[in-house]
PDB file of C-alpha atoms and ligand atoms in Angstrom:
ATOM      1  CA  UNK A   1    -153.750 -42.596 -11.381  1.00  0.00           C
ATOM      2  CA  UNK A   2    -153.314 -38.669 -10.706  1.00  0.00           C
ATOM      3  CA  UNK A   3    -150.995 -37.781 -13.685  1.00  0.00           C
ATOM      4  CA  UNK A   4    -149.682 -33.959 -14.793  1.00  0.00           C
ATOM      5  CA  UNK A   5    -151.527 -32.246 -17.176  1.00  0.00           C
ATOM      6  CA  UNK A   6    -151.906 -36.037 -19.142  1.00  0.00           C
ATOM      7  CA  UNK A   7    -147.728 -36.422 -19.189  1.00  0.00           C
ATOM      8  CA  UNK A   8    -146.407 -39.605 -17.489  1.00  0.00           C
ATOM      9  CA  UNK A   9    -144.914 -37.948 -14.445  1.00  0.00           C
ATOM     10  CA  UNK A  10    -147.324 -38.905 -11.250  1.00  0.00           C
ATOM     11  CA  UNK A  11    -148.179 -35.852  -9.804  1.00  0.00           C
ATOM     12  CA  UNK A  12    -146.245 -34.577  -5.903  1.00  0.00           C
ATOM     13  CA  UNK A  13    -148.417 -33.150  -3.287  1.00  0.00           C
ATOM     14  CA  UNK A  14    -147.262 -31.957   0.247  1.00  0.00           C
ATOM     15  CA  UNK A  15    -149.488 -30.836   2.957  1.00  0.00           C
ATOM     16  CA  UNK A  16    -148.458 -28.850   5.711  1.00  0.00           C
ATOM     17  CA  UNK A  17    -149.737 -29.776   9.180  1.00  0.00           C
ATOM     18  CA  UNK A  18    -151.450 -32.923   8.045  1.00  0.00           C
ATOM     19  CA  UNK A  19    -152.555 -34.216  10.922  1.00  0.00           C
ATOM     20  CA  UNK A  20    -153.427 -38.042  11.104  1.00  0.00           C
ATOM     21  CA  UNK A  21    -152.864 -37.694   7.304  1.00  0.00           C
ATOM     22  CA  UNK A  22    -156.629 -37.881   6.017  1.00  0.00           C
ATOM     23  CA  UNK A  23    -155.824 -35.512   2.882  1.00  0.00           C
ATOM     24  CA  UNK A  24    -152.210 -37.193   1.569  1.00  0.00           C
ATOM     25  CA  UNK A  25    -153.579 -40.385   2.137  1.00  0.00           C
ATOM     26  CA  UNK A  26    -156.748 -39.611  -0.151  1.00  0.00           C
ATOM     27  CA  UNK A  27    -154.192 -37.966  -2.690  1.00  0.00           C
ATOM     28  CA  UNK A  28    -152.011 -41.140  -2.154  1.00  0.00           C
ATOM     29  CA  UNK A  29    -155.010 -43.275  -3.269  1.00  0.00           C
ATOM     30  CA  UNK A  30    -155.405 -41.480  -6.026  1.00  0.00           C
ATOM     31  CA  UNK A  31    -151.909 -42.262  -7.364  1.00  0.00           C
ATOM     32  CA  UNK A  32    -150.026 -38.990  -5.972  1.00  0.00           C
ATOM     33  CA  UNK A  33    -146.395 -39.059  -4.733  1.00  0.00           C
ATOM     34  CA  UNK A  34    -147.877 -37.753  -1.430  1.00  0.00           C
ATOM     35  CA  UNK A  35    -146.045 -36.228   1.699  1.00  0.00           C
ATOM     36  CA  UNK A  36    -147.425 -34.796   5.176  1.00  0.00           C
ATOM     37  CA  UNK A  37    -145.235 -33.096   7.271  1.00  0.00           C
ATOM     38  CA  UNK A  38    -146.599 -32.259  10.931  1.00  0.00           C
ATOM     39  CA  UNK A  39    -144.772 -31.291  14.496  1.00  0.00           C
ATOM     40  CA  UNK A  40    -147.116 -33.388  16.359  1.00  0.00           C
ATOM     41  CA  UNK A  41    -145.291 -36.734  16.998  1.00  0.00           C
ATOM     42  CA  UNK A  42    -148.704 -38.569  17.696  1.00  0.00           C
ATOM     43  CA  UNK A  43    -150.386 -37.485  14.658  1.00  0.00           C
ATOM     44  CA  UNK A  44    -147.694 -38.823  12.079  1.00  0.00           C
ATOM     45  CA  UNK A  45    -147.505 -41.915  14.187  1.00  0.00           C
ATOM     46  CA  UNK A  46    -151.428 -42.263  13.948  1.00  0.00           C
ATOM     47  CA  UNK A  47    -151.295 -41.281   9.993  1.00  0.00           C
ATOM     48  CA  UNK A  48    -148.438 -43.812   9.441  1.00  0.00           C
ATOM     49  CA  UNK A  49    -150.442 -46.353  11.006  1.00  0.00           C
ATOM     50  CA  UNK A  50    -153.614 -45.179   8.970  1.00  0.00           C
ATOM     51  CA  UNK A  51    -151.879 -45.606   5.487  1.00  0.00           C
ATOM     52  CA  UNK A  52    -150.480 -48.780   6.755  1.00  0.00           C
ATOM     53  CA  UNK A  53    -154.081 -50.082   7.804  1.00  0.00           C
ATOM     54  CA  UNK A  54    -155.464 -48.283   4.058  1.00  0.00           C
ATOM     55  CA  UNK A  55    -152.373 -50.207   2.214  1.00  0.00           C
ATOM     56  CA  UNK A  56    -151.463 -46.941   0.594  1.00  0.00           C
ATOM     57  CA  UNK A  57    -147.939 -45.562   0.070  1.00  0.00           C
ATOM     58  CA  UNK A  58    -147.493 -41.993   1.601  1.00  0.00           C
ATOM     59  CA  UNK A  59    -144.544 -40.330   3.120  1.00  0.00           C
ATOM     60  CA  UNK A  60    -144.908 -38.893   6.923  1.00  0.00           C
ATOM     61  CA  UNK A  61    -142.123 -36.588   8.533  1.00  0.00           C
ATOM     62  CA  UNK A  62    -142.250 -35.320  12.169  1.00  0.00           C
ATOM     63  CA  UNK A  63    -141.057 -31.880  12.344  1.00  0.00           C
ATOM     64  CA  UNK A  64    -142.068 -28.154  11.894  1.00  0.00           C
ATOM     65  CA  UNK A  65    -142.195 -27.038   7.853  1.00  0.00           C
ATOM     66  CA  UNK A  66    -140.756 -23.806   8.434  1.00  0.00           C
ATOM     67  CA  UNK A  67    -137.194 -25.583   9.820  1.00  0.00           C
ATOM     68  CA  UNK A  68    -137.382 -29.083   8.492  1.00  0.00           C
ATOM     69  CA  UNK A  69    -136.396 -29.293   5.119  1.00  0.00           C
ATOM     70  CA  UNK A  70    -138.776 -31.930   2.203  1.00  0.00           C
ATOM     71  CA  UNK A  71    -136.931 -32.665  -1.067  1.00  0.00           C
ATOM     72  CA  UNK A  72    -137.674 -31.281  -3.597  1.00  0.00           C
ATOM     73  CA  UNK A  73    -140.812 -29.088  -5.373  1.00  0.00           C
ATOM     74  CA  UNK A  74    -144.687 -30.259  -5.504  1.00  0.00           C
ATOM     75  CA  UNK A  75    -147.609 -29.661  -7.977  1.00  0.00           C
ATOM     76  CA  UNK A  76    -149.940 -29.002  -5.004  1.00  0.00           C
ATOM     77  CA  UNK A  77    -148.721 -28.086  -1.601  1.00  0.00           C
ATOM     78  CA  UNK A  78    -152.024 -27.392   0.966  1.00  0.00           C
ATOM     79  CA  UNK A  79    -152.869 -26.413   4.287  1.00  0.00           C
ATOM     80  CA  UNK A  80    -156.555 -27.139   5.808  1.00  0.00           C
ATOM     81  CA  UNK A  81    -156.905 -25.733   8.904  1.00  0.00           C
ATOM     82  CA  UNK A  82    -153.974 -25.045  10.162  1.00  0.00           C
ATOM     83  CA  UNK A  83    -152.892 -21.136   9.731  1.00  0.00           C
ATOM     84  CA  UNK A  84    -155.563 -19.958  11.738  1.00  0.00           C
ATOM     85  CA  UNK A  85    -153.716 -21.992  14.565  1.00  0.00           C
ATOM     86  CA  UNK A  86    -150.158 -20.194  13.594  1.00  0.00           C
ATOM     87  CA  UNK A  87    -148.806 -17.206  15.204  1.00  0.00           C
ATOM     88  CA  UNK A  88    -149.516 -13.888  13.659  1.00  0.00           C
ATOM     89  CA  UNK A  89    -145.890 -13.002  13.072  1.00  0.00           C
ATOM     90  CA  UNK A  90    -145.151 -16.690  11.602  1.00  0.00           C
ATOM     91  CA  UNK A  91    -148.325 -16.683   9.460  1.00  0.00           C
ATOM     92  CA  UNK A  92    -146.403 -15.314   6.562  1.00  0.00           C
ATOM     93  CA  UNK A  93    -143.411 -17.438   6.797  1.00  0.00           C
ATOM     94  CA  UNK A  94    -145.634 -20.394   7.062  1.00  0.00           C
ATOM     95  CA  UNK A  95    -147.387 -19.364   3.660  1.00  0.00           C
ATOM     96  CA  UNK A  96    -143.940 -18.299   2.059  1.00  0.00           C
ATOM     97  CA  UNK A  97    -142.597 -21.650   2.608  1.00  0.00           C
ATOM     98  CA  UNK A  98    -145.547 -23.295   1.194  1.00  0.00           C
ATOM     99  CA  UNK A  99    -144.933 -20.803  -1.840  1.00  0.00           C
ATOM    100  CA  UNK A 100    -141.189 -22.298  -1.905  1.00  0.00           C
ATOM    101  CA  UNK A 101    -142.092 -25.382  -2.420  1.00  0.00           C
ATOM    102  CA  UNK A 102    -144.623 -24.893  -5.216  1.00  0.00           C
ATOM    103  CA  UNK A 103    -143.612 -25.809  -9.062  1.00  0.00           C
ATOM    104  CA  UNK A 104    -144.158 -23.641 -11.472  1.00  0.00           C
ATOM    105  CA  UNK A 105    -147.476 -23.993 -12.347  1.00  0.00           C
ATOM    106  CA  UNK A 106    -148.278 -25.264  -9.410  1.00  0.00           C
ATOM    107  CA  UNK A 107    -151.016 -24.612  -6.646  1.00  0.00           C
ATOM    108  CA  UNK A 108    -151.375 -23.646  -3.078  1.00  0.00           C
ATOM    109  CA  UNK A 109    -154.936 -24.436  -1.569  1.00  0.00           C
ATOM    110  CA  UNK A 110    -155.271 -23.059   2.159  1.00  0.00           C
ATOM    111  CA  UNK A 111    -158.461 -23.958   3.772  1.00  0.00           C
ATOM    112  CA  UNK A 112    -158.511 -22.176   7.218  1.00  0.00           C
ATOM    113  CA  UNK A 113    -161.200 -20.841  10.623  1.00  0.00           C
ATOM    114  CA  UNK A 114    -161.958 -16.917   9.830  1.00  0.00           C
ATOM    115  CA  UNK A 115    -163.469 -16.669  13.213  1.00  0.00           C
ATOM    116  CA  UNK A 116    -162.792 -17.837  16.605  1.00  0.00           C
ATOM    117  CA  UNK A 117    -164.486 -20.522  18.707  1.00  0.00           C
ATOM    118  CA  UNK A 118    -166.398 -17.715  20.412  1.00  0.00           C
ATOM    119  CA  UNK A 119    -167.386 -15.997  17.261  1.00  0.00           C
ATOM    120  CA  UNK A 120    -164.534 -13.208  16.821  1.00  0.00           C
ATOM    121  CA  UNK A 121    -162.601 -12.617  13.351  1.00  0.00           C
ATOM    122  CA  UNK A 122    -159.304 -13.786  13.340  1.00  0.00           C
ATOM    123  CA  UNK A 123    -157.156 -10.467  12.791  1.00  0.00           C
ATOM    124  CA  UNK A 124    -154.180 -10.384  10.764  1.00  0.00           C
ATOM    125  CA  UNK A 125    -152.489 -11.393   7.568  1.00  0.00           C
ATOM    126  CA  UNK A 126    -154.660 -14.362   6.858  1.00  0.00           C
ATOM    127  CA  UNK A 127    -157.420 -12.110   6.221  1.00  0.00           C
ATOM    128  CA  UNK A 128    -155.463 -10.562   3.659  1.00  0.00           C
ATOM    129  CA  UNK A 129    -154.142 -13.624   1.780  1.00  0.00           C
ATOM    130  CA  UNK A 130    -155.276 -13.050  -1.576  1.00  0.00           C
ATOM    131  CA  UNK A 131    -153.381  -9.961  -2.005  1.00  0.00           C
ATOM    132  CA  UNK A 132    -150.323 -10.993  -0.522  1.00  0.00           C
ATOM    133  CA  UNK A 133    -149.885 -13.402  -3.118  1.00  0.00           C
ATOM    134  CA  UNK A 134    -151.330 -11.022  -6.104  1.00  0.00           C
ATOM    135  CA  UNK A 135    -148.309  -8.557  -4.924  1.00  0.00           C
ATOM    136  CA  UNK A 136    -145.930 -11.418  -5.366  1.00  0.00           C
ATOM    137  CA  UNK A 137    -147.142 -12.490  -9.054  1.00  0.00           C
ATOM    138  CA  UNK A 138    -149.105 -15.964  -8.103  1.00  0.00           C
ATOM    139  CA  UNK A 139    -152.853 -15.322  -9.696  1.00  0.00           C
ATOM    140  CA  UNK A 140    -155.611 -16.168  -7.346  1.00  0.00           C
ATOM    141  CA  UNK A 141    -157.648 -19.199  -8.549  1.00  0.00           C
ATOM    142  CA  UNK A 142    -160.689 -19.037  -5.909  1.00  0.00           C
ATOM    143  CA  UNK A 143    -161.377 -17.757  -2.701  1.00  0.00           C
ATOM    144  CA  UNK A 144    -164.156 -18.435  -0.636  1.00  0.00           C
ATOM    145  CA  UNK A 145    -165.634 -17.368   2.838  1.00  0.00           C
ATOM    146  CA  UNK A 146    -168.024 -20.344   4.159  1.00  0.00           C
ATOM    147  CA  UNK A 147    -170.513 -20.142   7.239  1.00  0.00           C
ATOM    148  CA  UNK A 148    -170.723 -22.988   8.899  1.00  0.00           C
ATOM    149  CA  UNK A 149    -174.044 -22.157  11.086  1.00  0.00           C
ATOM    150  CA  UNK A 150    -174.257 -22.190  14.423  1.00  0.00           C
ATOM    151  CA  UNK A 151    -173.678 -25.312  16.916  1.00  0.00           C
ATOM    152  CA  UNK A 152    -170.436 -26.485  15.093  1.00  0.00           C
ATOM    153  CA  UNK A 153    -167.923 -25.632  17.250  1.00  0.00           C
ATOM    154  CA  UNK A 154    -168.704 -24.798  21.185  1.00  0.00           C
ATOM    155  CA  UNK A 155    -172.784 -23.692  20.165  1.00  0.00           C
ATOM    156  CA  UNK A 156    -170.936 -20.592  18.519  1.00  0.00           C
ATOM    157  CA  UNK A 157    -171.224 -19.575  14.067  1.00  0.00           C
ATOM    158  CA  UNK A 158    -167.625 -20.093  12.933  1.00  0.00           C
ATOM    159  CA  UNK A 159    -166.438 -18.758   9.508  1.00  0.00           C
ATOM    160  CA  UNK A 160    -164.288 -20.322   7.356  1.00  0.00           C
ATOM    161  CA  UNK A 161    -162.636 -19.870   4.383  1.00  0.00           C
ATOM    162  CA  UNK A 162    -160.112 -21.492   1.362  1.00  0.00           C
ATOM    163  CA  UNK A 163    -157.886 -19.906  -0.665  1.00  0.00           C
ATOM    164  CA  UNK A 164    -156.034 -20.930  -4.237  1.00  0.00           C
ATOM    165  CA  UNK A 165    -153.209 -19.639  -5.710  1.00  0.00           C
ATOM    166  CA  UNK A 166    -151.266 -20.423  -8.551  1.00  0.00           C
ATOM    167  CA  UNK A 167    -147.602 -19.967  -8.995  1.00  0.00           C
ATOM    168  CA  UNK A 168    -146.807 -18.786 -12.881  1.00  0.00           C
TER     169      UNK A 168
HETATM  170  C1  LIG B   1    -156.735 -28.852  13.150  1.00  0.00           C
HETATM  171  S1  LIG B   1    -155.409 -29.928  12.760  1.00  0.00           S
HETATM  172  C2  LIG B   1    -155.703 -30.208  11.021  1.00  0.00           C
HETATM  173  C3  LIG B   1    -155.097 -31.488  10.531  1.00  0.00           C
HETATM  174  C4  LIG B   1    -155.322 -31.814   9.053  1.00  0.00           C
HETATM  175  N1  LIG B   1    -154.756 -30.805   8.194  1.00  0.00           N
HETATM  176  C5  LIG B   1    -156.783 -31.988   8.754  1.00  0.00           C
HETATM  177  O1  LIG B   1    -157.391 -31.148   8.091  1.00  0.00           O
HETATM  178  O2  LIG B   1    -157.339 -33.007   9.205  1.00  0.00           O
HETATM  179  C6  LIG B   1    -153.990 -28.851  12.759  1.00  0.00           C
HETATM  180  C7  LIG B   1    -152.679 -29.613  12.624  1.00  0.00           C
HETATM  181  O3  LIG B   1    -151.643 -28.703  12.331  1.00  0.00           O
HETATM  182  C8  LIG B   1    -150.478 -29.090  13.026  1.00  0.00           C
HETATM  183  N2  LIG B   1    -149.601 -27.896  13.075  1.00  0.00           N
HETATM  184  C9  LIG B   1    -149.894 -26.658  13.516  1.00  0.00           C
HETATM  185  N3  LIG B   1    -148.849 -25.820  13.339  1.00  0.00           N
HETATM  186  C10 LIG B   1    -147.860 -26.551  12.757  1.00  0.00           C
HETATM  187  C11 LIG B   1    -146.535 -26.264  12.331  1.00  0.00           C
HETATM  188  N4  LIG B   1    -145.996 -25.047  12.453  1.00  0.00           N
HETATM  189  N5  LIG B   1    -145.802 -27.266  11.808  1.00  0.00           N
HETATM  190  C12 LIG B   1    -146.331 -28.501  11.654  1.00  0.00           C
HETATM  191  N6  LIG B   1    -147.577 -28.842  12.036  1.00  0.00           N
HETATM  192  C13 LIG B   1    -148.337 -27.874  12.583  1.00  0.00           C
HETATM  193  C14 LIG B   1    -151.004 -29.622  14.360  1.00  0.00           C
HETATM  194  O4  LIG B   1    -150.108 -30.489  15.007  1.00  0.00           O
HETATM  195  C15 LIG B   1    -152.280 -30.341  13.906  1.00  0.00           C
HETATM  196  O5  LIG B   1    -152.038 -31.693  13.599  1.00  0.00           O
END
């Protein structure tokens, strides 16, 4: 079981954009109070059926994060691979409600494309992630840029990269 810093309460995790719910249902096994949240009707159906078929208790919610509102706050919220697919101009509302629902204590692990499918860097305020949440007072666990060599994605080198934060 995934317990808090060795105290009896079972640790919460939320991921944003969760797709067919790989990532809560992993955290689910592990004995989290997991929740995915994603506005793709298909892929909560397909990750309800998926913990279903893995016997494992996880909560699924159609609907966008930034207007649908999750109870309560979570020891880890995460994001893998989803900002890069965001907006510019929502990027940082997408990230500031990730923030909001963060414990103290707490983390925020963003794993997300640097490049695109033809090889360009992504502009804008991903690339500056780090320091966005240095200015508001989280410390910055790791950060990492990954290559992923070429022939991944359409024969072209696409960069990657994750982020964690810490909220004090
Ligand atoms: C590339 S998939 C990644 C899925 C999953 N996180 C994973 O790593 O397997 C991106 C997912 O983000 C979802 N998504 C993108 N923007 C979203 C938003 N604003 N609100 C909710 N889901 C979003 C898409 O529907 C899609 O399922």
């Amino acid at each position: 079981m995934l317990r808090k810093g060795g105290k009896s309460k079972t640790l919460r995790y939320l991921d944003l954009g969760c797709g067919e719910g790989l990532d809560v249902i992993l955290m689910a096994k592990k004995g989290a109070e997991a929740v995915g949240i994603d506005f793709s009707e298909v892929a909560i159906k397909r990750a309800r059926r998926f913990a279903r078929k893995e016997r494992v208790e996880a909560a699924f919610v159609h609907g966008n994060p930034l207007r649908k509102k999750i109870d309560g706050r979570f020891d880890i919220v995460a994001s893998r691979f989803v900002l890069h697919t965001i907006r510019n101009v929502y990027q940082k509302r997408f990230v500031e409600t990730m923030m909001a629902y963060t414990k103290e204590g707490g983390f925020n692990v963003l794993v997300y494309h640097t490049t695109y499918a033809n090889g360009k860097l992504i502009e804008g305020f991903q690339l500056n992630l780090e320091s966005f949440y240095l200015k508001k007072g989280w410390g910055v666990r790791a950060s990492k840029e990954e290559f992923s060599g070429k022939g991944f994605t359409h024969g072209k080198p696409l960069h990657w990269k994750y982020v964690i934060a810490q909220r004090p």
